[in-house]
PDB file of C-alpha atoms in Angstrom:
ATOM      1  CA  MET A   1       5.753   1.640   7.680  1.00  0.00           C
ATOM      2  CA  ARG A   2       7.153  -1.995   7.912  1.00  0.00           C
ATOM      3  CA  HIS A   3       8.962  -2.753   4.647  1.00  0.00           C
ATOM      4  CA  GLY A   4       7.963  -6.292   2.705  1.00  0.00           C
ATOM      5  CA  THR A   5       4.712  -6.904   4.132  1.00  0.00           C
ATOM      6  CA  ALA A   6       2.527 -10.032   2.627  1.00  0.00           C
ATOM      7  CA  ALA A   7      -0.314 -10.033   1.049  1.00  0.00           C
ATOM      8  CA  THR A   8      -3.523  -9.705   3.194  1.00  0.00           C
ATOM      9  CA  SER A   9      -5.179 -13.513   3.346  1.00  0.00           C
ATOM     10  CA  THR A  10      -7.855 -12.611   1.178  1.00  0.00           C
ATOM     11  CA  ARG A  11      -7.701 -12.610  -2.523  1.00  0.00           C
ATOM     12  CA  LEU A  12      -9.324  -9.686  -2.609  1.00  0.00           C
ATOM     13  CA  THR A  13     -10.335  -8.195  -5.695  1.00  0.00           C
ATOM     14  CA  LEU A  14     -12.297  -4.216  -6.166  1.00  0.00           C
ATOM     15  CA  LEU A  15     -14.318  -4.067  -9.630  1.00  0.00           C
ATOM     16  CA  GLN A  16     -15.108  -0.605  -9.638  1.00  0.00           C
ATOM     17  CA  ALA A  17     -18.075   1.788 -11.790  1.00  0.00           C
ATOM     18  CA  ILE A  18     -15.039   4.556 -13.144  1.00  0.00           C
ATOM     19  CA  PRO A  19     -16.377   7.679 -11.059  1.00  0.00           C
ATOM     20  CA  LYS A  20     -16.379  11.398 -12.487  1.00  0.00           C
ATOM     21  CA  GLY A  21     -13.109  13.463 -11.731  1.00  0.00           C
ATOM     22  CA  ASP A  22      -9.911  12.511 -10.571  1.00  0.00           C
ATOM     23  CA  ARG A  23     -11.732  10.232  -7.875  1.00  0.00           C
ATOM     24  CA  MET A  24     -10.051   6.812  -9.324  1.00  0.00           C
ATOM     25  CA  ASP A  25      -6.549   7.861  -9.117  1.00  0.00           C
ATOM     26  CA  TRP A  26      -7.198   9.508  -5.316  1.00  0.00           C
ATOM     27  CA  LEU A  27      -9.353   5.252  -4.564  1.00  0.00           C
ATOM     28  CA  VAL A  28      -6.592   2.907  -6.715  1.00  0.00           C
ATOM     29  CA  GLU A  29      -4.360   4.119  -4.119  1.00  0.00           C
ATOM     30  CA  LYS A  30      -6.307   4.064  -1.605  1.00  0.00           C
ATOM     31  CA  ALA A  31      -7.296   0.144  -2.205  1.00  0.00           C
ATOM     32  CA  THR A  32      -3.909  -0.757  -2.809  1.00  0.00           C
ATOM     33  CA  GLU A  33      -3.042   0.449   1.104  1.00  0.00           C
ATOM     34  CA  LEU A  34      -5.858  -1.239   2.181  1.00  0.00           C
ATOM     35  CA  GLY A  35      -4.066  -4.555   0.365  1.00  0.00           C
ATOM     36  CA  VAL A  36      -6.139  -5.353  -2.446  1.00  0.00           C
ATOM     37  CA  CYS A  37      -4.341  -7.938  -5.181  1.00  0.00           C
ATOM     38  CA  ALA A  38      -6.581  -6.506  -8.212  1.00  0.00           C
ATOM     39  CA  ILE A  39      -8.762  -3.447  -9.714  1.00  0.00           C
ATOM     40  CA  ARG A  40     -10.856  -3.689 -12.131  1.00  0.00           C
ATOM     41  CA  PRO A  41     -12.286  -0.364 -13.474  1.00  0.00           C
ATOM     42  CA  VAL A  42     -15.876  -1.035 -15.179  1.00  0.00           C
ATOM     43  CA  VAL A  43     -18.134   0.977 -17.458  1.00  0.00           C
ATOM     44  CA  THR A  44     -21.893   0.758 -16.257  1.00  0.00           C
ATOM     45  CA  GLU A  45     -24.984   2.195 -17.646  1.00  0.00           C
ATOM     46  CA  ARG A  46     -25.416   4.987 -15.461  1.00  0.00           C
ATOM     47  CA  GLY A  47     -21.798   5.630 -15.125  1.00  0.00           C
ATOM     48  CA  ILE A  48     -21.491   9.675 -15.693  1.00  0.00           C
ATOM     49  CA  VAL A  49     -17.677   9.177 -17.109  1.00  0.00           C
ATOM     50  CA  ARG A  50     -17.209   6.802 -20.887  1.00  0.00           C
ATOM     51  CA  LEU A  51     -13.678   5.810 -22.348  1.00  0.00           C
ATOM     52  CA  LYS A  52     -12.932   5.526 -26.157  1.00  0.00           C
ATOM     53  CA  ALA A  53     -11.113   3.098 -26.949  1.00  0.00           C
ATOM     54  CA  GLY A  54      -7.297   5.166 -26.773  1.00  0.00           C
ATOM     55  CA  GLU A  55      -8.305   6.208 -23.221  1.00  0.00           C
ATOM     56  CA  LYS A  56      -8.671   3.258 -21.979  1.00  0.00           C
ATOM     57  CA  SER A  57      -5.030   1.959 -22.296  1.00  0.00           C
ATOM     58  CA  ASN A  58      -3.853   5.517 -20.608  1.00  0.00           C
ATOM     59  CA  ARG A  59      -6.279   5.962 -17.837  1.00  0.00           C
ATOM     60  CA  ARG A  60      -5.332   2.064 -16.948  1.00  0.00           C
ATOM     61  CA  ASP A  61      -0.840   2.645 -17.440  1.00  0.00           C
ATOM     62  CA  ARG A  62      -1.730   5.884 -14.705  1.00  0.00           C
ATOM     63  CA  TRP A  63      -3.641   3.861 -12.808  1.00  0.00           C
ATOM     64  CA  GLN A  64      -0.952   0.967 -12.898  1.00  0.00           C
ATOM     65  CA  ARG A  65       1.684   3.974 -12.018  1.00  0.00           C
ATOM     66  CA  ILE A  66      -0.064   4.922  -8.677  1.00  0.00           C
ATOM     67  CA  VAL A  67      -1.335   1.744  -7.486  1.00  0.00           C
ATOM     68  CA  GLU A  68       2.895   1.026  -7.847  1.00  0.00           C
ATOM     69  CA  ALA A  69       3.594   4.390  -6.010  1.00  0.00           C
ATOM     70  CA  ALA A  70       1.209   3.352  -3.274  1.00  0.00           C
ATOM     71  CA  ALA A  71       2.756   0.428  -2.826  1.00  0.00           C
ATOM     72  CA  ARG A  72       6.787   1.718  -2.699  1.00  0.00           C
ATOM     73  CA  GLN A  73       5.151   3.938   0.396  1.00  0.00           C
ATOM     74  CA  CYS A  74       2.767   1.140   2.405  1.00  0.00           C
ATOM     75  CA  GLY A  75       5.939  -1.367   2.399  1.00  0.00           C
ATOM     76  CA  THR A  76       3.880  -3.787   0.475  1.00  0.00           C
ATOM     77  CA  ALA A  77       5.811  -7.517  -0.616  1.00  0.00           C
ATOM     78  CA  TRP A  78       3.238  -6.374  -4.202  1.00  0.00           C
ATOM     79  CA  ILE A  79       1.720  -4.585  -6.684  1.00  0.00           C
ATOM     80  CA  PRO A  80      -1.381  -5.162  -7.245  1.00  0.00           C
ATOM     81  CA  GLU A  81      -2.577  -5.601 -11.204  1.00  0.00           C
ATOM     82  CA  VAL A  82      -4.624  -2.645 -12.172  1.00  0.00           C
ATOM     83  CA  LYS A  83      -7.068  -5.006 -14.859  1.00  0.00           C
ATOM     84  CA  PRO A  84      -8.105  -4.221 -18.503  1.00  0.00           C
ATOM     85  CA  VAL A  85     -11.220  -1.471 -18.664  1.00  0.00           C
ATOM     86  CA  THR A  86     -14.211  -3.611 -18.828  1.00  0.00           C
ATOM     87  CA  GLY A  87     -17.999  -2.991 -19.653  1.00  0.00           C
ATOM     88  CA  PHE A  88     -19.828  -3.937 -17.073  1.00  0.00           C
ATOM     89  CA  LYS A  89     -21.097  -7.753 -18.032  1.00  0.00           C
ATOM     90  CA  ASP A  90     -17.601  -8.913 -19.127  1.00  0.00           C
ATOM     91  CA  SER A  91     -16.663  -8.094 -15.588  1.00  0.00           C
ATOM     92  CA  LEU A  92     -18.862 -10.362 -13.600  1.00  0.00           C
ATOM     93  CA  GLU A  93     -16.116 -13.411 -14.823  1.00  0.00           C
ATOM     94  CA  ASP A  94     -13.910 -12.176 -12.269  1.00  0.00           C
ATOM     95  CA  GLY A  95     -16.742 -12.658  -9.585  1.00  0.00           C
ATOM     96  CA  ARG A  96     -17.767 -15.696 -10.631  1.00  0.00           C
ATOM     97  CA  GLN A  97     -14.287 -17.157 -10.132  1.00  0.00           C
ATOM     98  CA  ALA A  98     -13.785 -16.042  -6.372  1.00  0.00           C
ATOM     99  CA  GLU A  99     -15.248 -17.774  -2.561  1.00  0.00           C
ATOM    100  CA  LEU A 100     -17.403 -14.701  -2.188  1.00  0.00           C
ATOM    101  CA  PHE A 101     -18.954 -12.314  -4.933  1.00  0.00           C
ATOM    102  CA  VAL A 102     -21.063  -9.354  -3.261  1.00  0.00           C
ATOM    103  CA  VAL A 103     -22.198  -5.779  -4.538  1.00  0.00           C
ATOM    104  CA  GLY A 104     -23.107  -3.005  -3.153  1.00  0.00           C
ATOM    105  CA  SER A 105     -26.528  -2.008  -3.237  1.00  0.00           C
ATOM    106  CA  LEU A 106     -29.125   0.561  -2.409  1.00  0.00           C
ATOM    107  CA  GLU A 107     -31.875  -1.937  -2.743  1.00  0.00           C
ATOM    108  CA  PRO A 108     -34.392  -2.269   0.455  1.00  0.00           C
ATOM    109  CA  GLU A 109     -33.621  -5.904   0.628  1.00  0.00           C
ATOM    110  CA  ALA A 110     -29.877  -6.387   0.391  1.00  0.00           C
ATOM    111  CA  LYS A 111     -27.938  -7.740   3.714  1.00  0.00           C
ATOM    112  CA  SER A 112     -24.930  -6.336   6.014  1.00  0.00           C
ATOM    113  CA  LEU A 113     -21.929  -7.341   4.449  1.00  0.00           C
ATOM    114  CA  ARG A 114     -20.782  -8.001   8.127  1.00  0.00           C
ATOM    115  CA  GLU A 115     -24.027 -10.633   8.144  1.00  0.00           C
ATOM    116  CA  VAL A 116     -22.950 -11.827   5.082  1.00  0.00           C
ATOM    117  CA  LEU A 117     -19.136 -12.811   5.973  1.00  0.00           C
ATOM    118  CA  ARG A 118     -20.309 -14.332   9.578  1.00  0.00           C
ATOM    119  CA  ASP A 119     -20.072 -17.796   8.664  1.00  0.00           C
ATOM    120  CA  ARG A 120     -18.010 -16.864   5.889  1.00  0.00           C
ATOM    121  CA  CYS A 121     -14.347 -16.531   7.398  1.00  0.00           C
ATOM    122  CA  PRO A 122     -11.693 -16.797   6.287  1.00  0.00           C
ATOM    123  CA  LEU A 123     -11.770 -16.501   2.583  1.00  0.00           C
ATOM    124  CA  LYS A 124      -9.171 -17.212   0.227  1.00  0.00           C
ATOM    125  CA  SER A 125     -10.495 -14.939  -2.233  1.00  0.00           C
ATOM    126  CA  ALA A 126     -13.621 -12.614  -2.660  1.00  0.00           C
ATOM    127  CA  VAL A 127     -14.413  -9.967  -5.417  1.00  0.00           C
ATOM    128  CA  LEU A 128     -16.215  -6.658  -4.690  1.00  0.00           C
ATOM    129  CA  LEU A 129     -18.775  -4.893  -7.145  1.00  0.00           C
ATOM    130  CA  ILE A 130     -19.450  -1.421  -6.055  1.00  0.00           C
ATOM    131  CA  GLY A 131     -21.470   0.737  -9.029  1.00  0.00           C
ATOM    132  CA  PRO A 132     -21.351   4.140 -10.183  1.00  0.00           C
ATOM    133  CA  GLU A 133     -22.738   7.551  -8.682  1.00  0.00           C
ATOM    134  CA  GLY A 134     -26.434   6.213  -8.127  1.00  0.00           C
ATOM    135  CA  ASP A 135     -26.421   2.550  -7.637  1.00  0.00           C
ATOM    136  CA  LEU A 136     -26.100  -0.304 -10.259  1.00  0.00           C
ATOM    137  CA  THR A 137     -29.563  -0.221 -12.323  1.00  0.00           C
ATOM    138  CA  ARG A 138     -31.633  -2.959 -12.031  1.00  0.00           C
ATOM    139  CA  GLY A 139     -31.078  -4.748 -14.867  1.00  0.00           C
ATOM    140  CA  GLU A 140     -26.967  -4.305 -14.046  1.00  0.00           C
ATOM    141  CA  LEU A 141     -28.392  -5.867 -10.349  1.00  0.00           C
ATOM    142  CA  ASP A 142     -30.208  -8.808 -11.677  1.00  0.00           C
ATOM    143  CA  GLN A 143     -27.307  -9.580 -14.247  1.00  0.00           C
ATOM    144  CA  ALA A 144     -24.539  -9.459 -10.980  1.00  0.00           C
ATOM    145  CA  ARG A 145     -26.787 -11.225  -8.734  1.00  0.00           C
ATOM    146  CA  GLU A 146     -26.853 -13.765 -12.108  1.00  0.00           C
ATOM    147  CA  ALA A 147     -23.178 -14.341 -11.406  1.00  0.00           C
ATOM    148  CA  GLY A 148     -23.134 -15.505  -8.213  1.00  0.00           C
ATOM    149  CA  ALA A 149     -23.016 -11.701  -6.509  1.00  0.00           C
ATOM    150  CA  VAL A 150     -24.930 -11.116  -2.922  1.00  0.00           C
ATOM    151  CA  PRO A 151     -25.510  -7.776  -2.555  1.00  0.00           C
ATOM    152  CA  VAL A 152     -24.908  -5.754   0.406  1.00  0.00           C
ATOM    153  CA  THR A 153     -25.154  -2.665   2.473  1.00  0.00           C
ATOM    154  CA  PHE A 154     -22.685  -0.743   4.399  1.00  0.00           C
ATOM    155  CA  GLY A 155     -25.621   0.836   6.576  1.00  0.00           C
ATOM    156  CA  ARG A 156     -27.818   3.250   6.679  1.00  0.00           C
ATOM    157  CA  ARG A 157     -26.006   5.902   4.813  1.00  0.00           C
ATOM    158  CA  VAL A 158     -25.974   5.925   1.421  1.00  0.00           C
ATOM    159  CA  LEU A 159     -22.408   6.478   0.941  1.00  0.00           C
ATOM    160  CA  ARG A 160     -20.337   8.603  -2.220  1.00  0.00           C
ATOM    161  CA  VAL A 161     -18.523   5.452  -4.465  1.00  0.00           C
ATOM    162  CA  GLU A 162     -15.224   6.460  -3.180  1.00  0.00           C
ATOM    163  CA  THR A 163     -16.345   5.624   0.685  1.00  0.00           C
ATOM    164  CA  ALA A 164     -18.563   2.770  -0.427  1.00  0.00           C
ATOM    165  CA  ALA A 165     -15.735   1.309  -2.044  1.00  0.00           C
ATOM    166  CA  LEU A 166     -12.962   1.796   0.987  1.00  0.00           C
ATOM    167  CA  TYR A 167     -15.342   0.258   3.052  1.00  0.00           C
ATOM    168  CA  GLY A 168     -15.941  -2.765   1.807  1.00  0.00           C
ATOM    169  CA  VAL A 169     -12.036  -3.580   0.574  1.00  0.00           C
ATOM    170  CA  SER A 170     -11.621  -2.616   4.511  1.00  0.00           C
ATOM    171  CA  VAL A 171     -14.689  -4.856   5.928  1.00  0.00           C
ATOM    172  CA  LEU A 172     -12.848  -7.800   3.407  1.00  0.00           C
TER     173      LEU A 172
END
């Protein structure tokens, strides 16, 4: 373990539909270890998890504590920010501001993530949007495209939400 390692060269934000159970806890920990700069929990149409106003703040605080512990454990010199839980449409603003905005997609026309990255590296900033179990709705995917997102695939297998997120973060 190296202490005080610098942030990655690409400022990476993960927009993550909140998965069921305690998967989000594990996901924010591992995304921190892989070098994300920010994580935005997102509520989507098909998402199973529905949080009330007070729960959003409590969950965010919990995830921020997990991120801080993971950052200490892996010796990073920065602590990723867990942004407030937001609705899908509002989360797209994060993507509009990035040099590259990609959304994991199960649609047949999606390009491979590696193909999309081929001529774009190095990147200063990137945003990765991962939908819920069952993928984003057609309407959500259209909204993401309108915000500049490129639908990408991670291969032939259908991955669990947390696996897709960590694969995308690792490649980016």
